[in-house]
mmCIF file of C-alpha atoms and ligand atoms in Angstrom:
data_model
loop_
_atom_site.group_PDB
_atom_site.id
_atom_site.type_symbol
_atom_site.label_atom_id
_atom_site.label_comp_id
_atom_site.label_asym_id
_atom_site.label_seq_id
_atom_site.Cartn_x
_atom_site.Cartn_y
_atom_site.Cartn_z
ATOM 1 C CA UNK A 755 -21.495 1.718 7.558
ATOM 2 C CA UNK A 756 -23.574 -0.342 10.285
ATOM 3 C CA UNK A 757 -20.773 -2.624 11.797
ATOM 4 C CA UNK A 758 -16.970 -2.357 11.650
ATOM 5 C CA UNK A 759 -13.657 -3.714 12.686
ATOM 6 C CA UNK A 760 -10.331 -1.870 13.484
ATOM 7 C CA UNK A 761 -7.270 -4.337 14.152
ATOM 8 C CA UNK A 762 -5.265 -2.506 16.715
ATOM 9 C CA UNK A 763 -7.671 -0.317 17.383
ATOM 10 C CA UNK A 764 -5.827 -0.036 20.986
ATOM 11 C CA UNK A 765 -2.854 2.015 19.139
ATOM 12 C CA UNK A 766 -2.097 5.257 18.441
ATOM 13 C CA UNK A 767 -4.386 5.932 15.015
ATOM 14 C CA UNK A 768 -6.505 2.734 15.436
ATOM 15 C CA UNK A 769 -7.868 4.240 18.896
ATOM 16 C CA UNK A 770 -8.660 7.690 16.935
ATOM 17 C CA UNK A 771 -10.316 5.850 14.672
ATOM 18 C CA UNK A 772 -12.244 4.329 17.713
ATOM 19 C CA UNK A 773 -12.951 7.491 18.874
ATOM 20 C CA UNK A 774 -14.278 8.678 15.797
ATOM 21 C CA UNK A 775 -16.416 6.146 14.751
ATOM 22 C CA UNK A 776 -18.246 5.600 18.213
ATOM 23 C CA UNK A 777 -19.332 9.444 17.570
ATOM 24 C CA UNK A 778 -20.098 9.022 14.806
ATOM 25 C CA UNK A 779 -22.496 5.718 15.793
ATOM 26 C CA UNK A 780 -21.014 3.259 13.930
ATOM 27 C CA UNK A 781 -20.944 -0.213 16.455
ATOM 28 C CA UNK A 782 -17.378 -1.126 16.347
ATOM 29 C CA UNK A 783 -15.222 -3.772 17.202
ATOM 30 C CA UNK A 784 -11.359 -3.664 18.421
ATOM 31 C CA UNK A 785 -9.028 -6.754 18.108
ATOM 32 C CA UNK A 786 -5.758 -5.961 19.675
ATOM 33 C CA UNK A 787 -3.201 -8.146 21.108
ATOM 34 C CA UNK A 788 -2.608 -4.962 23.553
ATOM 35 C CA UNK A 789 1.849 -5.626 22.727
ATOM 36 C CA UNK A 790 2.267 -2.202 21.694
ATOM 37 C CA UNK A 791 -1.486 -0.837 21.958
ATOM 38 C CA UNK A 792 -2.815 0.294 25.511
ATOM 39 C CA UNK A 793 -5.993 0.169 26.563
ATOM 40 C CA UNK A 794 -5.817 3.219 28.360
ATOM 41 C CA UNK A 795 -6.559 4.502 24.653
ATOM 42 C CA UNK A 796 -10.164 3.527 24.115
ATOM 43 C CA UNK A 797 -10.706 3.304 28.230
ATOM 44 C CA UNK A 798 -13.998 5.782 27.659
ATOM 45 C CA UNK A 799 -15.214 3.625 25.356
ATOM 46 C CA UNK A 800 -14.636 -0.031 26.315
ATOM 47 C CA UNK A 801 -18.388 -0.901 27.297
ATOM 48 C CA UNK A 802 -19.758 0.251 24.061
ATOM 49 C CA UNK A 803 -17.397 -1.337 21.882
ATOM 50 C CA UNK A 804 -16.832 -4.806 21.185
ATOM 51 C CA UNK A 805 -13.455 -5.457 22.533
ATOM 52 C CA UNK A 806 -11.540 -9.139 21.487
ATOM 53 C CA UNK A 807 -7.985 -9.297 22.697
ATOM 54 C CA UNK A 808 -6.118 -10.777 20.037
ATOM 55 C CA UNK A 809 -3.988 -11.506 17.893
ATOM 56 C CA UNK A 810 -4.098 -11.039 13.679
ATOM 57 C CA UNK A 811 -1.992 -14.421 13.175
ATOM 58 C CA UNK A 812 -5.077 -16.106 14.481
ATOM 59 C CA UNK A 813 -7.085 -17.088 11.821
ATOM 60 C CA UNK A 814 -10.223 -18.571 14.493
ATOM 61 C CA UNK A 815 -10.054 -15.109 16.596
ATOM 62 C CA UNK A 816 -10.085 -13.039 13.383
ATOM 63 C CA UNK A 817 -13.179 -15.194 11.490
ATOM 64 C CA UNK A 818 -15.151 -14.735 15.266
ATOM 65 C CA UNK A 819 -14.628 -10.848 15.205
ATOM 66 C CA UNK A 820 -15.169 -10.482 11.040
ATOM 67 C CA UNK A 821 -18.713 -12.010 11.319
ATOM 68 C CA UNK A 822 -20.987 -9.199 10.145
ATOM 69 C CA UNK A 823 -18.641 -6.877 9.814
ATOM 70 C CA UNK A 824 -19.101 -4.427 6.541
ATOM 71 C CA UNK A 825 -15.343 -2.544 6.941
ATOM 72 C CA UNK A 826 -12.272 -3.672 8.476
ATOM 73 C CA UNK A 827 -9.684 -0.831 9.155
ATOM 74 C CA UNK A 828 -6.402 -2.915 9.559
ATOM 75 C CA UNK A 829 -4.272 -1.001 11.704
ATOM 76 C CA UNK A 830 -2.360 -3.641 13.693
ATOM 77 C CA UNK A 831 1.082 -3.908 13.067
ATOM 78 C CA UNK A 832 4.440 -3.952 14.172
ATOM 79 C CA UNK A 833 5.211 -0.646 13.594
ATOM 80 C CA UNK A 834 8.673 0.094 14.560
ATOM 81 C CA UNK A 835 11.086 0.160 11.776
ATOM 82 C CA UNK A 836 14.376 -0.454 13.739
ATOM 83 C CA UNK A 837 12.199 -3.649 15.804
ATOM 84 C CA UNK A 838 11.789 -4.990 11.913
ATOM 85 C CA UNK A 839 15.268 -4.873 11.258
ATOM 86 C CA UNK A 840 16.491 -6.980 14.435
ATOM 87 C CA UNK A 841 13.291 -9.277 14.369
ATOM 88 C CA UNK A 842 12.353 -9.534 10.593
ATOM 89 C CA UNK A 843 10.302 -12.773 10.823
ATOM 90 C CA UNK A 844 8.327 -10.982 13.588
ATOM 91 C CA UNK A 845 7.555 -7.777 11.776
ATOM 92 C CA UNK A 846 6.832 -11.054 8.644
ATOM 93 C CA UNK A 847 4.303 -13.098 10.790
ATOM 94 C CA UNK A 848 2.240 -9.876 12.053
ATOM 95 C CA UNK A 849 2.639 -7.830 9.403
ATOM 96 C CA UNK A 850 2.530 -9.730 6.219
ATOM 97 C CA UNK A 851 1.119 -13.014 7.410
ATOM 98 C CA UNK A 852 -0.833 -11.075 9.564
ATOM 99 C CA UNK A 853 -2.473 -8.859 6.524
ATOM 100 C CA UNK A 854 -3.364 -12.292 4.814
ATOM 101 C CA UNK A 855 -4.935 -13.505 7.490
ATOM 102 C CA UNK A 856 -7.001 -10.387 7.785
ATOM 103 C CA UNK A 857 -7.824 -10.149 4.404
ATOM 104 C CA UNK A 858 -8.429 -14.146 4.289
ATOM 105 C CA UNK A 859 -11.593 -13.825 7.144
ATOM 106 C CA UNK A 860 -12.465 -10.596 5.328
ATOM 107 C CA UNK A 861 -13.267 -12.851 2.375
ATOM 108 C CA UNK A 862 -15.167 -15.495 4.032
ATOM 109 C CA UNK A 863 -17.250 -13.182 6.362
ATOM 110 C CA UNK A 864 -18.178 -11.492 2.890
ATOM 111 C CA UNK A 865 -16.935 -7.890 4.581
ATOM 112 C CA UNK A 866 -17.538 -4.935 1.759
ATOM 113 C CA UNK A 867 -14.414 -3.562 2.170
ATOM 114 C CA UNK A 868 -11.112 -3.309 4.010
ATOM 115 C CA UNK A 869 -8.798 -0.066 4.053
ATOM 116 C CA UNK A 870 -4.959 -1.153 4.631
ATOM 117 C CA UNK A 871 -2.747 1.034 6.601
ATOM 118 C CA UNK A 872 0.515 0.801 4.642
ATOM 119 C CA UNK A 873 3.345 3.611 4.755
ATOM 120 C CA UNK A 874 5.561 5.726 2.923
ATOM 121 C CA UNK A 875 8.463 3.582 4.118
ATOM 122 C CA UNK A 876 7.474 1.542 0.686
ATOM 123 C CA UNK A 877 9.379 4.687 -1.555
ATOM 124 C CA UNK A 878 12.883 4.233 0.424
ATOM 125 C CA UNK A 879 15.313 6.659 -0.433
ATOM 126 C CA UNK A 880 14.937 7.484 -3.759
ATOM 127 C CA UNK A 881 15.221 11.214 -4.754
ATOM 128 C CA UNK A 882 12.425 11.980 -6.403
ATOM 129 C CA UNK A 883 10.079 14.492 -4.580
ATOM 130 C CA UNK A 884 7.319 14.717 -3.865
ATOM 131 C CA UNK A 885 5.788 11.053 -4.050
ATOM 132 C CA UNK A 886 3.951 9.916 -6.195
ATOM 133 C CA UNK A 887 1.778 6.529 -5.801
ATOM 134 C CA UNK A 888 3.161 5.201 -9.229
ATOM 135 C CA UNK A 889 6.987 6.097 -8.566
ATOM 136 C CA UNK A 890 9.158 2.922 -8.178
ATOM 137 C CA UNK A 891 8.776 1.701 -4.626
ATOM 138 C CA UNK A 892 12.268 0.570 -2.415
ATOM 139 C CA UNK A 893 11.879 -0.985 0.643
ATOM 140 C CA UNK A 894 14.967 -0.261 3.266
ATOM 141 C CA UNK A 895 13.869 -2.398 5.858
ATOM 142 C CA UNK A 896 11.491 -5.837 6.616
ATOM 143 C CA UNK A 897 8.952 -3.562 7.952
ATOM 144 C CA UNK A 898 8.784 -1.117 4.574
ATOM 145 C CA UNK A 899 8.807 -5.240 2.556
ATOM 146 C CA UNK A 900 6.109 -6.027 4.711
ATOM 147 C CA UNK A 901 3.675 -2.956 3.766
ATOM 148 C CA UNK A 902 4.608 -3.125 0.044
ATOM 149 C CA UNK A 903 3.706 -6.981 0.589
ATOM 150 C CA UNK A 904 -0.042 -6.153 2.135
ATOM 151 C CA UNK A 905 -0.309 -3.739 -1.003
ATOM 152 C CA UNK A 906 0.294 -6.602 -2.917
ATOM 153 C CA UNK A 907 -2.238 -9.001 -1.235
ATOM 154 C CA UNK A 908 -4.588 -6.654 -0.630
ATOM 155 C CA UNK A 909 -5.173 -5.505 -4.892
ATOM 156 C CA UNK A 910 -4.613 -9.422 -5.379
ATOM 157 C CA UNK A 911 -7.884 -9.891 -2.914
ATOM 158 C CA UNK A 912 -9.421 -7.302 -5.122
ATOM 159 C CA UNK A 913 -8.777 -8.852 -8.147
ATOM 160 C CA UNK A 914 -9.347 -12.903 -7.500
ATOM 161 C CA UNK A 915 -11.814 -12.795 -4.736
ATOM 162 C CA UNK A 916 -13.363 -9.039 -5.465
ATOM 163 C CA UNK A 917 -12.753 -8.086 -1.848
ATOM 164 C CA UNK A 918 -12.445 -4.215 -2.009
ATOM 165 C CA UNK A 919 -9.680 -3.143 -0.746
ATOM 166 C CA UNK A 920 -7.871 -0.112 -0.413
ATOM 167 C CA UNK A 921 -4.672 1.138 1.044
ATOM 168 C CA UNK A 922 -3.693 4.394 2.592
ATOM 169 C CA UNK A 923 0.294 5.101 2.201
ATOM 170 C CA UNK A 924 0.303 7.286 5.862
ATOM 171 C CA UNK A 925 3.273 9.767 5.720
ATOM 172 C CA UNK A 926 4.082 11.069 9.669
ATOM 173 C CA UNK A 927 1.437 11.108 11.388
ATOM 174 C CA UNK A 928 1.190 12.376 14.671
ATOM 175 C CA UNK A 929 -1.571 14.100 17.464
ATOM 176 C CA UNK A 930 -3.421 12.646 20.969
ATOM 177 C CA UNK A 931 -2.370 8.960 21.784
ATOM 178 C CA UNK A 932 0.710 8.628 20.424
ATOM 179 C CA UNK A 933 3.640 6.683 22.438
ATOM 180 C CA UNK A 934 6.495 8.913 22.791
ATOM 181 C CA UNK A 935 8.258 6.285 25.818
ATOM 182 C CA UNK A 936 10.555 4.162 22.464
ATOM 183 C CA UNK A 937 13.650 5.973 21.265
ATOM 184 C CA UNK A 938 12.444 5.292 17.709
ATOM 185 C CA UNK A 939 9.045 7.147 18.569
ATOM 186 C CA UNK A 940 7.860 9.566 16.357
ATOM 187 C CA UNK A 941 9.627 12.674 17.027
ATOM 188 C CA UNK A 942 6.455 15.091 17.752
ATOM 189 C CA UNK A 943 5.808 12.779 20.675
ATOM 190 C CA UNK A 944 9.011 12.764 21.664
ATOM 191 C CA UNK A 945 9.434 16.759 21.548
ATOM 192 C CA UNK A 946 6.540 17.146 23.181
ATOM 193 C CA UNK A 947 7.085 14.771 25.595
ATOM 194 C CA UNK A 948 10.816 16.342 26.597
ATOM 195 C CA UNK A 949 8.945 19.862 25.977
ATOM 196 C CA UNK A 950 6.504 19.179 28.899
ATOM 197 C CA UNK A 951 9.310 18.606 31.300
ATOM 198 C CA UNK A 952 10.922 21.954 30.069
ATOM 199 C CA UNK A 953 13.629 19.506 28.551
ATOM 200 C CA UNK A 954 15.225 19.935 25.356
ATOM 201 C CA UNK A 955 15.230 17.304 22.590
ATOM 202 C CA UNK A 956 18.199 16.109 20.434
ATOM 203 C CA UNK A 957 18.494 16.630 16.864
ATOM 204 C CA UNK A 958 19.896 13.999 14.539
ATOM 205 C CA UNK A 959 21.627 15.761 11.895
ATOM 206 C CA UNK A 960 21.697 19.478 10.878
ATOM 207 C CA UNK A 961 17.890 19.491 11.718
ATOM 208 C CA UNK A 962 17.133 20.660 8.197
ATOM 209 C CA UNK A 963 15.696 17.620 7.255
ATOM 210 C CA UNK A 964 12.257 17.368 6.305
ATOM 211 C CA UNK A 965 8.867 15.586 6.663
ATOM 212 C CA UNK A 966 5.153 15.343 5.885
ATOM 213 C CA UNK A 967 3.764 15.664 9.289
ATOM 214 C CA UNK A 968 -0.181 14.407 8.680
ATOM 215 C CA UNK A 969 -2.428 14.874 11.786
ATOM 216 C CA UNK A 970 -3.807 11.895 13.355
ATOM 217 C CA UNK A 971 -7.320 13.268 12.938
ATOM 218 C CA UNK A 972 -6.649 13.730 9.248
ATOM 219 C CA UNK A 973 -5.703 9.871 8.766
ATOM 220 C CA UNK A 974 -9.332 9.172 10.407
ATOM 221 C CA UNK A 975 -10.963 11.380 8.196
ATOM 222 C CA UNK A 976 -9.032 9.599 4.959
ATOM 223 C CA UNK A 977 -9.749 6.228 6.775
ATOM 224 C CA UNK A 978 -13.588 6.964 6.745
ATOM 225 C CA UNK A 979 -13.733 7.986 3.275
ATOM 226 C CA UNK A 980 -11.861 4.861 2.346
ATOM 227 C CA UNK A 981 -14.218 2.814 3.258
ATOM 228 C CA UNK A 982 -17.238 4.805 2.213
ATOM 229 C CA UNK A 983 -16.506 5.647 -1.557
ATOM 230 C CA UNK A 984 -17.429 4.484 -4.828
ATOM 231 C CA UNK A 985 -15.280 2.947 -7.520
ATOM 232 C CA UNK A 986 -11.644 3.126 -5.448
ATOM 233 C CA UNK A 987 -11.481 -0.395 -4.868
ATOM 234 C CA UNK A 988 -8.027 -1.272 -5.688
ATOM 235 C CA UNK A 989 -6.169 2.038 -5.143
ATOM 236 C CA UNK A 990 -3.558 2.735 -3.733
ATOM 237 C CA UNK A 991 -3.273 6.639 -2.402
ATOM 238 C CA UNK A 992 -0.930 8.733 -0.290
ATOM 239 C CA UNK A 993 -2.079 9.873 2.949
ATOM 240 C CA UNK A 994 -0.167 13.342 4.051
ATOM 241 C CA UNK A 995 -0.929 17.424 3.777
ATOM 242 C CA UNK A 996 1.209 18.136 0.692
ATOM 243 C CA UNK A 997 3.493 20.375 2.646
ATOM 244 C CA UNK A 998 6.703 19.806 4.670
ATOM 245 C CA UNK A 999 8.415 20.871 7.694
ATOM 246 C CA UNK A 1000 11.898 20.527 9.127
ATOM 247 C CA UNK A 1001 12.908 19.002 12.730
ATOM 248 C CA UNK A 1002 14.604 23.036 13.653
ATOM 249 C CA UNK A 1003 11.278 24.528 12.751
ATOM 250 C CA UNK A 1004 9.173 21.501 14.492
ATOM 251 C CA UNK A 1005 10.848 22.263 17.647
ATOM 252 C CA UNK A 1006 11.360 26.581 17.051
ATOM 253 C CA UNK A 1007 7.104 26.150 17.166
ATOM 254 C CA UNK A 1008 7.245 23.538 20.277
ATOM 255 C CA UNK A 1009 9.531 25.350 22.143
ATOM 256 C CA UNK A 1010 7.454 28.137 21.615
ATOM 257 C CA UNK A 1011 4.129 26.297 23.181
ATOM 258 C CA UNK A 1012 6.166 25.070 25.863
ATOM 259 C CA UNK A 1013 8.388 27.980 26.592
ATOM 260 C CA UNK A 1014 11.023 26.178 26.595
ATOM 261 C CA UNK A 1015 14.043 28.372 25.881
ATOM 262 C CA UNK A 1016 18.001 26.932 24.900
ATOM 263 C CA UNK A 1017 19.850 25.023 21.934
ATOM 264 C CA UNK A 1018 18.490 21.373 21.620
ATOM 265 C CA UNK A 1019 21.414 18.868 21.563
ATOM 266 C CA UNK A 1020 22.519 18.291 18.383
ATOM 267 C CA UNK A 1021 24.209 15.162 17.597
ATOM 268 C CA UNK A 1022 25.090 13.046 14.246
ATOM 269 C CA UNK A 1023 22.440 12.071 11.433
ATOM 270 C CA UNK A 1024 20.751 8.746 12.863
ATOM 271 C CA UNK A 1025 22.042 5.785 10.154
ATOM 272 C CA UNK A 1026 19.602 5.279 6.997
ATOM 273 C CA UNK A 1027 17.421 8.794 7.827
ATOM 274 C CA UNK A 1028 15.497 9.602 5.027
ATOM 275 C CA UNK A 1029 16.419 12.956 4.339
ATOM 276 C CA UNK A 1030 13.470 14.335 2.955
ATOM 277 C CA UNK A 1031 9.455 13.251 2.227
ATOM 278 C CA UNK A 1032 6.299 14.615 1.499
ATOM 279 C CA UNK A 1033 3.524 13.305 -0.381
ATOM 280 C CA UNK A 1034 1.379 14.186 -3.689
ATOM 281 C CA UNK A 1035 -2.130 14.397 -2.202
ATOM 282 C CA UNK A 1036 -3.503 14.751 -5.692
ATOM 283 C CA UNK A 1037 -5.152 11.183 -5.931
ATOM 284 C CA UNK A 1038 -6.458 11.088 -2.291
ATOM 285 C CA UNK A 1039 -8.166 14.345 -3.738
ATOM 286 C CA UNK A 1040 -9.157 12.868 -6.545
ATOM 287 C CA UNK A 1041 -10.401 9.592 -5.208
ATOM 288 C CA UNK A 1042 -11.599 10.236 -1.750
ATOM 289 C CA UNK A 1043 -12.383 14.248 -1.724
ATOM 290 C CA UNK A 1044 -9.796 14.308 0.877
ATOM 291 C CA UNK A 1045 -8.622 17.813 2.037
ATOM 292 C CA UNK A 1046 -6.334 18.150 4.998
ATOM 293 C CA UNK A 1047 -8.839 20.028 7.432
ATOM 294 C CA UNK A 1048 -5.946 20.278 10.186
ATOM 295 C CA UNK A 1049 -3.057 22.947 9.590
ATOM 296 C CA UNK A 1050 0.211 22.260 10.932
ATOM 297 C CA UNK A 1051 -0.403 24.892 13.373
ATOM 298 C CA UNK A 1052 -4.226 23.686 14.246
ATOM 299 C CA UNK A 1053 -2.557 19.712 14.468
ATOM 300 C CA UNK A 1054 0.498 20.936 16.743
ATOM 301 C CA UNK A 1055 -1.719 22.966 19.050
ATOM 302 C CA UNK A 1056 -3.802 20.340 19.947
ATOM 303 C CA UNK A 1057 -1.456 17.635 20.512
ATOM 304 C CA UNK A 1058 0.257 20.336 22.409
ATOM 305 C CA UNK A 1059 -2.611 20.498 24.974
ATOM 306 C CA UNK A 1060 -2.894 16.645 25.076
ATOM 307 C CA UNK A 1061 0.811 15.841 25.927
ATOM 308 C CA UNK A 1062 0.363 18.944 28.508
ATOM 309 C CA UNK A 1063 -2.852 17.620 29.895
ATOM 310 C CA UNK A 1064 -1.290 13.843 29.931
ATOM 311 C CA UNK A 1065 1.760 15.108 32.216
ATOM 312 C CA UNK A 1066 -0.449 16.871 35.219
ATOM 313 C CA UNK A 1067 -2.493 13.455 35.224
ATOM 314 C CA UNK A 1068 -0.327 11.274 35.683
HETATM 315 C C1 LIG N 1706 8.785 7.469 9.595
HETATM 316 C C2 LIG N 1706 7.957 6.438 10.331
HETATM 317 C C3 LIG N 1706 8.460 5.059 10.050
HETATM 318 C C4 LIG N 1706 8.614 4.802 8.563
HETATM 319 C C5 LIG N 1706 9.477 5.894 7.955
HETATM 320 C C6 LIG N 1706 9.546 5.731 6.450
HETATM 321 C C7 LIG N 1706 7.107 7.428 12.372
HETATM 322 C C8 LIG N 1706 7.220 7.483 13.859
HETATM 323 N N1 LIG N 1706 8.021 6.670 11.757
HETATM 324 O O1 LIG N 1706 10.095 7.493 10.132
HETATM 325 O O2 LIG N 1706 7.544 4.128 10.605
HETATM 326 O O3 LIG N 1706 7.327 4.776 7.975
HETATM 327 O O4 LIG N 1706 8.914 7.176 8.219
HETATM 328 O O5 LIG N 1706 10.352 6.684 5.885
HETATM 329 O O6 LIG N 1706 6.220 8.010 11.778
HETATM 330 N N2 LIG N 1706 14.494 13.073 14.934
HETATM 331 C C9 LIG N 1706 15.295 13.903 15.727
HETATM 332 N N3 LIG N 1706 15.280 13.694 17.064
HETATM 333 C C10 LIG N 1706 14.532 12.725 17.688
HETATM 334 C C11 LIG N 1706 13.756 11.859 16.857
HETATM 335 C C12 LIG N 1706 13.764 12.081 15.495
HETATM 336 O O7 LIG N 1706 15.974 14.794 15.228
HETATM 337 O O8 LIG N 1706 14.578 12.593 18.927
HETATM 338 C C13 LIG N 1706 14.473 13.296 13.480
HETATM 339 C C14 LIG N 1706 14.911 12.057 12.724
HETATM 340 O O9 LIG N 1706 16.293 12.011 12.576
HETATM 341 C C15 LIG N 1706 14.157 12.239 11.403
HETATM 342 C C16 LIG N 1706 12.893 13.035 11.778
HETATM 343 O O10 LIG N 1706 13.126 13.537 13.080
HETATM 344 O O11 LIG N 1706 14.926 12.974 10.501
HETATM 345 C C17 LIG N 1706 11.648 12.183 11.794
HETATM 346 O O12 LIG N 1706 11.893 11.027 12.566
HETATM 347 P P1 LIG N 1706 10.736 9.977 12.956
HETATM 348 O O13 LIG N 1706 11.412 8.856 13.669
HETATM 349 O O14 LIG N 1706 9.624 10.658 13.637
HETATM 350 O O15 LIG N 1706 10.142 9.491 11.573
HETATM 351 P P2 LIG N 1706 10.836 8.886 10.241
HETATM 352 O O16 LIG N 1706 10.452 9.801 9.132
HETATM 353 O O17 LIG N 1706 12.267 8.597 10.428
#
């Protein structure tokens, strides 16, 4: 891979992905429209990348940073769930007009391939454990409609226009960069966050609810062999460790880091939790020779020393 482009490669995983392919000498270029990206993120690396502030629902600035561009990672989104559900034609126009539009200059610039951030907010609710790419999908909210909806676009560029295109279902990901400041931020930034001010969390619920916590530097990793393999064009895959963990143990291991000591508040289940999810990695084994390399342990550790680092900065 000579030349690439990462939409919103100012947010959380699309500045890891920054970071990683600038080491790894790739010439990259960023479009962002900096709402929820910063660019604080990829500060080190602003004069060796090509940076475009913009926006994915323009067509112009997306065909003027897609010119000889082999892979686009598409990372920009709206990515808050609750935001989708009081603004759905917002989370619409970014996210699935958005993903056209992406995929739309990706097929006039002749770009190889393009790797599709989607989530596992496309399986809903439904019991069925753990999940498995061809299980019956359920969106709960516009923002969940709008990944299933780039899916969809993205296998029918495949298939009419031979675009390759693949898309990574990411379960909860988490590590360096992300935003723990929103209420409905990802709660191993926000426990770290209240963890570095010797503050205790709250707990939604009886805490014994589970996820598939994916490190952020695992999602790069899966990102990179997205766009580098042969024959996955088309697939769809899952993008988590395999193994879960529940919000009491999450916080029994950061309270640990932080020495932080007392009960957390514990208050009712948030509406519409998911109660529990984690992923079948067998096709992203399969497909992409993916293996987690990060251990929850390894991943908590070092986003641990970034959120402690972060608070004697600023
Ligand atoms: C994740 C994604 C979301 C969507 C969804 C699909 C993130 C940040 N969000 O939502 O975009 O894809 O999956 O299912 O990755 N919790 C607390 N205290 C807090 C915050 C959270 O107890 O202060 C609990 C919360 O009730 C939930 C768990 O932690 O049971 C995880 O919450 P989350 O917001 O990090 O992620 P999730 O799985 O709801």
């Amino acid at each position: 891979m000579q030349k690439c482009l990462v939409t919103g490669g100012a947010g959380f995983i699309g500045s890891n992905l920054v970071e990683r392919l600038m080491g790894d000498g790739v010439q990259v270029r960023v479009l962002d429209n900096l709402t929820t990206g910063v660019l604080d993120n990829i500060e080190p690396f602003l004069e060796d990348i090509d940076f475009k502030q913009g926006d994915v629902r323009d067509l112009d600035a997306l065909q003027e940073v897609m010119a000889g561009v082999e892979v686009v990672f598409h990372q920009a989104a709206v990515v808050s769930v609750p935001k989708s559900v009081e603004d759905p034609i917002e989370a619409a126009m970014v996210n699935d007009l958005g993903t056209l539009y992406v995929l739309e200059a990706a097929r006039r610039a002749s770009v190889r391939r393009v790797v599709f951030a989607s989530s596992c907010a496309v399986y809903g609710d439904l019991p069925q454990l753990p999940k498995r790419e061809n299980m019956e999908t359920r969106p709960l909210s516009p923002y969940a409609a709008s990944k299933l909806h780039g899916e969809t676009y993205a296998l029918l560029y495949r298939d009419l226009y031979g675009l390759e295109t693949v898309c990574l279902r990411y379960f909860n990901v988490y590590g360096p960069k992300q935003d723990p400041t929103s209420p409905y931020s990802g709660v191993i930034s926000i426990f770290m966050d209240r963890a570095v001010r010797g503050e205790l969390p709250t707990i939604f619920g009886d805490g014994e609810q589970f996820r598939d916590f994916v490190y952020v530097a695992d999602v790069v990793q899966a990102n990179l062999l997205a766009a580098n393999r042969d024959n996955i064009a088309g697939a769809v895959i899952n993008l988590g460790t395999g193994s879960s963990v529940t919000v009491n143990s999450l916080w029994a291991n950061i309270s640990q880091f932080a020495g932080v000591g007392g009960e957390p508040e514990r208050v009712e289940e948030r509406p519409g939790d998911i109660r529990e999810s984690v992923a079948d990695i067998s096709r992203a084994r399969e497909l992409l020779a993916y293996e987690p390399l990060y251990s929850f342990e390894e991943g908590l550790k070092l986003t641990w020393e970034w959120y402690s680092s972060r608070s004697t900065r600023h």
